[in-house]
């Protein structure tokens, strides 16, 4: 009996340790993809609006910065989906690629709304309208909360295919 209990406890501890290791790898990979997507988004936006550093010419979309931001963010979002699909959550991806991609876009929009809600709360409820307050609320608190939400949503709904044993 003692041997059976010891084996079952070891099995449970082993399963918990294995689940923790998978989660830790997913978090690290998710963070890496997110950082690269952020760099891609920022770099593309600055190129589209301001052009190449040191060159006198403006960027190709310098007259339409909102469209430039939408384009840069869209490209970064596709990069992020590909990175998360084929690297971070490769053991969880779905066979229905289009459905997975639409869910990914949907949860990205919800994550963006979290950041916008934080900015709106800071500006319109708390009355804080400085550049620092905007960056802390939207790119600090909002980005962190939105990122935590997206990680949970991707893992729970988007890349929810059967995890490989």
PDB file of C-alpha atoms in Angstrom:
ATOM      1  CA  UNK A   1       0.000   0.000   0.000  1.00  0.00           C
ATOM      2  CA  UNK A   2       2.815   2.405   0.831  1.00  0.00           C
ATOM      3  CA  UNK A   3       4.401   1.717  -2.528  1.00  0.00           C
ATOM      4  CA  UNK A   4       1.139   2.464  -4.394  1.00  0.00           C
ATOM      5  CA  UNK A   5       0.623   5.753  -2.573  1.00  0.00           C
ATOM      6  CA  UNK A   6       4.205   6.788  -3.262  1.00  0.00           C
ATOM      7  CA  UNK A   7       3.831   5.970  -6.947  1.00  0.00           C
ATOM      8  CA  UNK A   8       0.521   7.819  -7.279  1.00  0.00           C
ATOM      9  CA  UNK A   9       1.907  10.862  -5.453  1.00  0.00           C
ATOM     10  CA  UNK A  10       4.946  10.832  -7.716  1.00  0.00           C
ATOM     11  CA  UNK A  11       2.643  10.551 -10.716  1.00  0.00           C
ATOM     12  CA  UNK A  12       0.577  13.524  -9.556  1.00  0.00           C
ATOM     13  CA  UNK A  13       3.668  15.591  -8.810  1.00  0.00           C
ATOM     14  CA  UNK A  14       5.081  14.620 -12.184  1.00  0.00           C
ATOM     15  CA  UNK A  15       1.881  15.690 -13.969  1.00  0.00           C
ATOM     16  CA  UNK A  16       1.814  19.001 -12.094  1.00  0.00           C
ATOM     17  CA  UNK A  17       5.480  19.616 -12.859  1.00  0.00           C
ATOM     18  CA  UNK A  18       4.895  18.748 -16.524  1.00  0.00           C
ATOM     19  CA  UNK A  19       1.905  21.091 -16.769  1.00  0.00           C
ATOM     20  CA  UNK A  20       3.921  23.888 -15.120  1.00  0.00           C
ATOM     21  CA  UNK A  21       6.817  23.360 -17.546  1.00  0.00           C
ATOM     22  CA  UNK A  22       4.456  23.538 -20.536  1.00  0.00           C
ATOM     23  CA  UNK A  23       2.863  26.711 -19.155  1.00  0.00           C
ATOM     24  CA  UNK A  24       6.271  28.305 -18.480  1.00  0.00           C
ATOM     25  CA  UNK A  25       7.438  27.530 -22.043  1.00  0.00           C
ATOM     26  CA  UNK A  26       4.208  28.934 -23.486  1.00  0.00           C
ATOM     27  CA  UNK A  27       4.518  32.139 -21.453  1.00  0.00           C
ATOM     28  CA  UNK A  28       8.153  32.637 -22.542  1.00  0.00           C
ATOM     29  CA  UNK A  29       7.363  32.001 -26.201  1.00  0.00           C
ATOM     30  CA  UNK A  30       4.228  34.169 -26.058  1.00  0.00           C
ATOM     31  CA  UNK A  31       6.294  37.008 -24.600  1.00  0.00           C
ATOM     32  CA  UNK A  32       8.958  36.633 -27.265  1.00  0.00           C
ATOM     33  CA  UNK A  33       6.413  36.697 -30.091  1.00  0.00           C
ATOM     34  CA  UNK A  34       4.645  39.660 -28.468  1.00  0.00           C
ATOM     35  CA  UNK A  35       7.890  41.620 -28.164  1.00  0.00           C
ATOM     36  CA  UNK A  36       8.821  40.908 -31.784  1.00  0.00           C
ATOM     37  CA  UNK A  37       5.321  41.887 -32.959  1.00  0.00           C
ATOM     38  CA  UNK A  38       5.554  45.122 -30.940  1.00  0.00           C
ATOM     39  CA  UNK A  39       8.927  45.927 -32.533  1.00  0.00           C
ATOM     40  CA  UNK A  40       7.566  45.096 -35.999  1.00  0.00           C
ATOM     41  CA  UNK A  41       4.458  47.260 -35.447  1.00  0.00           C
ATOM     42  CA  UNK A  42       6.486  50.215 -34.167  1.00  0.00           C
ATOM     43  CA  UNK A  43       9.153  49.947 -36.863  1.00  0.00           C
ATOM     44  CA  UNK A  44       6.632  49.658 -39.710  1.00  0.00           C
ATOM     45  CA  UNK A  45       4.547  52.557 -38.403  1.00  0.00           C
ATOM     46  CA  UNK A  46       7.585  54.813 -38.162  1.00  0.00           C
ATOM     47  CA  UNK A  47       8.734  53.797 -41.647  1.00  0.00           C
ATOM     48  CA  UNK A  48       5.263  54.325 -43.149  1.00  0.00           C
ATOM     49  CA  UNK A  49       4.878  57.783 -41.594  1.00  0.00           C
ATOM     50  CA  UNK A  50       8.415  59.138 -41.182  1.00  0.00           C
ATOM     51  CA  UNK A  51      10.424  57.150 -43.739  1.00  0.00           C
ATOM     52  CA  UNK A  52      13.951  55.861 -43.375  1.00  0.00           C
ATOM     53  CA  UNK A  53      15.974  57.540 -40.607  1.00  0.00           C
ATOM     54  CA  UNK A  54      18.380  60.108 -42.039  1.00  0.00           C
ATOM     55  CA  UNK A  55      16.589  60.339 -45.378  1.00  0.00           C
ATOM     56  CA  UNK A  56      14.883  63.611 -46.272  1.00  0.00           C
ATOM     57  CA  UNK A  57      11.874  61.931 -47.864  1.00  0.00           C
ATOM     58  CA  UNK A  58       8.808  61.308 -45.735  1.00  0.00           C
ATOM     59  CA  UNK A  59       7.299  57.857 -45.414  1.00  0.00           C
ATOM     60  CA  UNK A  60       4.927  56.539 -48.074  1.00  0.00           C
ATOM     61  CA  UNK A  61       1.899  57.061 -45.817  1.00  0.00           C
ATOM     62  CA  UNK A  62       2.989  60.268 -44.082  1.00  0.00           C
ATOM     63  CA  UNK A  63      -0.285  62.049 -44.898  1.00  0.00           C
ATOM     64  CA  UNK A  64      -2.450  59.258 -43.483  1.00  0.00           C
ATOM     65  CA  UNK A  65      -0.960  58.197 -40.110  1.00  0.00           C
ATOM     66  CA  UNK A  66      -4.093  56.413 -38.880  1.00  0.00           C
ATOM     67  CA  UNK A  67      -4.106  54.161 -41.935  1.00  0.00           C
ATOM     68  CA  UNK A  68      -0.380  53.656 -41.441  1.00  0.00           C
ATOM     69  CA  UNK A  69      -1.035  52.492 -37.870  1.00  0.00           C
ATOM     70  CA  UNK A  70      -3.812  50.159 -38.991  1.00  0.00           C
ATOM     71  CA  UNK A  71      -1.558  48.664 -41.684  1.00  0.00           C
ATOM     72  CA  UNK A  72       1.434  48.281 -39.357  1.00  0.00           C
ATOM     73  CA  UNK A  73      -0.699  46.730 -36.622  1.00  0.00           C
ATOM     74  CA  UNK A  74      -2.399  44.382 -39.099  1.00  0.00           C
ATOM     75  CA  UNK A  75       0.954  43.116 -40.391  1.00  0.00           C
ATOM     76  CA  UNK A  76       2.214  42.665 -36.828  1.00  0.00           C
ATOM     77  CA  UNK A  77      -0.999  40.846 -35.919  1.00  0.00           C
ATOM     78  CA  UNK A  78      -0.546  38.337 -38.754  1.00  0.00           C
ATOM     79  CA  UNK A  79       3.083  37.856 -37.676  1.00  0.00           C
ATOM     80  CA  UNK A  80       1.889  37.300 -34.101  1.00  0.00           C
ATOM     81  CA  UNK A  81      -0.720  34.749 -35.178  1.00  0.00           C
ATOM     82  CA  UNK A  82       1.814  32.822 -37.252  1.00  0.00           C
ATOM     83  CA  UNK A  83       4.372  32.866 -34.433  1.00  0.00           C
ATOM     84  CA  UNK A  84       1.861  31.772 -31.845  1.00  0.00           C
ATOM     85  CA  UNK A  85       0.308  29.150 -34.120  1.00  0.00           C
ATOM     86  CA  UNK A  86       3.527  27.547 -35.309  1.00  0.00           C
ATOM     87  CA  UNK A  87       5.755  28.083 -32.275  1.00  0.00           C
ATOM     88  CA  UNK A  88       4.101  29.084 -28.980  1.00  0.00           C
ATOM     89  CA  UNK A  89       0.988  26.901 -29.221  1.00  0.00           C
ATOM     90  CA  UNK A  90       2.075  24.482 -31.962  1.00  0.00           C
ATOM     91  CA  UNK A  91       0.951  21.560 -29.808  1.00  0.00           C
ATOM     92  CA  UNK A  92      -2.554  23.099 -29.478  1.00  0.00           C
ATOM     93  CA  UNK A  93      -3.419  24.484 -32.897  1.00  0.00           C
ATOM     94  CA  UNK A  94      -6.698  23.699 -34.627  1.00  0.00           C
ATOM     95  CA  UNK A  95      -7.226  22.051 -37.976  1.00  0.00           C
ATOM     96  CA  UNK A  96      -9.711  24.820 -38.891  1.00  0.00           C
ATOM     97  CA  UNK A  97      -7.148  27.540 -39.675  1.00  0.00           C
ATOM     98  CA  UNK A  98      -9.639  30.229 -40.772  1.00  0.00           C
ATOM     99  CA  UNK A  99     -11.732  29.763 -37.621  1.00  0.00           C
ATOM    100  CA  UNK A 100      -8.621  29.956 -35.470  1.00  0.00           C
ATOM    101  CA  UNK A 101      -7.456  33.126 -37.239  1.00  0.00           C
ATOM    102  CA  UNK A 102     -10.852  34.818 -36.804  1.00  0.00           C
ATOM    103  CA  UNK A 103     -10.863  33.969 -33.100  1.00  0.00           C
ATOM    104  CA  UNK A 104      -7.329  35.353 -32.853  1.00  0.00           C
ATOM    105  CA  UNK A 105      -8.405  38.634 -34.471  1.00  0.00           C
ATOM    106  CA  UNK A 106     -11.480  38.842 -32.227  1.00  0.00           C
ATOM    107  CA  UNK A 107      -9.472  38.392 -29.020  1.00  0.00           C
ATOM    108  CA  UNK A 108      -6.885  40.906 -30.238  1.00  0.00           C
ATOM    109  CA  UNK A 109      -9.670  43.446 -30.695  1.00  0.00           C
ATOM    110  CA  UNK A 110     -10.951  42.709 -27.173  1.00  0.00           C
ATOM    111  CA  UNK A 111      -7.400  43.087 -25.831  1.00  0.00           C
ATOM    112  CA  UNK A 112      -7.140  46.446 -27.579  1.00  0.00           C
ATOM    113  CA  UNK A 113     -10.461  47.511 -26.051  1.00  0.00           C
ATOM    114  CA  UNK A 114      -9.041  46.762 -22.595  1.00  0.00           C
ATOM    115  CA  UNK A 115      -6.165  49.192 -23.258  1.00  0.00           C
ATOM    116  CA  UNK A 116      -8.564  51.796 -24.654  1.00  0.00           C
ATOM    117  CA  UNK A 117     -10.834  51.380 -21.593  1.00  0.00           C
ATOM    118  CA  UNK A 118      -7.862  51.988 -19.292  1.00  0.00           C
ATOM    119  CA  UNK A 119      -6.970  55.121 -21.273  1.00  0.00           C
ATOM    120  CA  UNK A 120     -10.578  56.327 -21.230  1.00  0.00           C
ATOM    121  CA  UNK A 121     -10.873  55.742 -17.483  1.00  0.00           C
ATOM    122  CA  UNK A 122      -7.662  57.670 -16.843  1.00  0.00           C
ATOM    123  CA  UNK A 123      -8.662  60.588 -19.080  1.00  0.00           C
ATOM    124  CA  UNK A 124     -12.384  60.922 -18.555  1.00  0.00           C
ATOM    125  CA  UNK A 125     -12.982  59.572 -15.054  1.00  0.00           C
ATOM    126  CA  UNK A 126      -9.746  60.506 -13.296  1.00  0.00           C
ATOM    127  CA  UNK A 127      -9.144  63.630 -15.418  1.00  0.00           C
ATOM    128  CA  UNK A 128      -5.511  62.721 -16.153  1.00  0.00           C
ATOM    129  CA  UNK A 129      -4.540  63.946 -19.629  1.00  0.00           C
ATOM    130  CA  UNK A 130      -0.755  64.297 -19.658  1.00  0.00           C
ATOM    131  CA  UNK A 131       1.445  62.309 -22.032  1.00  0.00           C
ATOM    132  CA  UNK A 132       2.806  60.377 -19.040  1.00  0.00           C
ATOM    133  CA  UNK A 133      -0.691  59.542 -17.761  1.00  0.00           C
ATOM    134  CA  UNK A 134      -1.790  58.403 -21.234  1.00  0.00           C
ATOM    135  CA  UNK A 135       1.253  56.153 -21.605  1.00  0.00           C
ATOM    136  CA  UNK A 136       0.946  54.685 -18.115  1.00  0.00           C
ATOM    137  CA  UNK A 137      -2.777  53.960 -18.509  1.00  0.00           C
ATOM    138  CA  UNK A 138      -2.809  52.704 -22.117  1.00  0.00           C
ATOM    139  CA  UNK A 139       0.694  51.321 -22.677  1.00  0.00           C
ATOM    140  CA  UNK A 140       1.357  50.321 -19.074  1.00  0.00           C
ATOM    141  CA  UNK A 141      -1.743  49.135 -17.263  1.00  0.00           C
ATOM    142  CA  UNK A 142      -3.823  48.578 -20.419  1.00  0.00           C
ATOM    143  CA  UNK A 143      -1.087  46.695 -22.255  1.00  0.00           C
ATOM    144  CA  UNK A 144      -0.403  44.432 -19.277  1.00  0.00           C
ATOM    145  CA  UNK A 145      -4.083  43.650 -18.665  1.00  0.00           C
ATOM    146  CA  UNK A 146      -4.726  43.198 -22.391  1.00  0.00           C
ATOM    147  CA  UNK A 147      -1.724  40.887 -22.731  1.00  0.00           C
ATOM    148  CA  UNK A 148      -2.799  38.745 -19.770  1.00  0.00           C
ATOM    149  CA  UNK A 149      -6.294  38.543 -21.285  1.00  0.00           C
ATOM    150  CA  UNK A 150      -4.933  37.590 -24.730  1.00  0.00           C
ATOM    151  CA  UNK A 151      -2.672  34.866 -23.316  1.00  0.00           C
ATOM    152  CA  UNK A 152      -5.606  33.346 -21.437  1.00  0.00           C
ATOM    153  CA  UNK A 153      -7.923  33.677 -24.470  1.00  0.00           C
ATOM    154  CA  UNK A 154      -5.406  32.231 -26.950  1.00  0.00           C
ATOM    155  CA  UNK A 155      -4.706  29.277 -24.693  1.00  0.00           C
ATOM    156  CA  UNK A 156      -8.365  28.709 -23.796  1.00  0.00           C
ATOM    157  CA  UNK A 157     -10.218  29.455 -27.043  1.00  0.00           C
ATOM    158  CA  UNK A 158      -7.966  30.116 -30.029  1.00  0.00           C
ATOM    159  CA  UNK A 159      -5.301  27.415 -29.784  1.00  0.00           C
ATOM    160  CA  UNK A 160      -7.450  24.932 -27.936  1.00  0.00           C
ATOM    161  CA  UNK A 161      -6.817  21.886 -30.079  1.00  0.00           C
ATOM    162  CA  UNK A 162      -5.867  18.770 -28.203  1.00  0.00           C
ATOM    163  CA  UNK A 163      -2.492  19.287 -26.580  1.00  0.00           C
ATOM    164  CA  UNK A 164      -0.004  16.663 -27.616  1.00  0.00           C
ATOM    165  CA  UNK A 165       0.752  14.151 -24.930  1.00  0.00           C
TER     166      UNK A 165
END
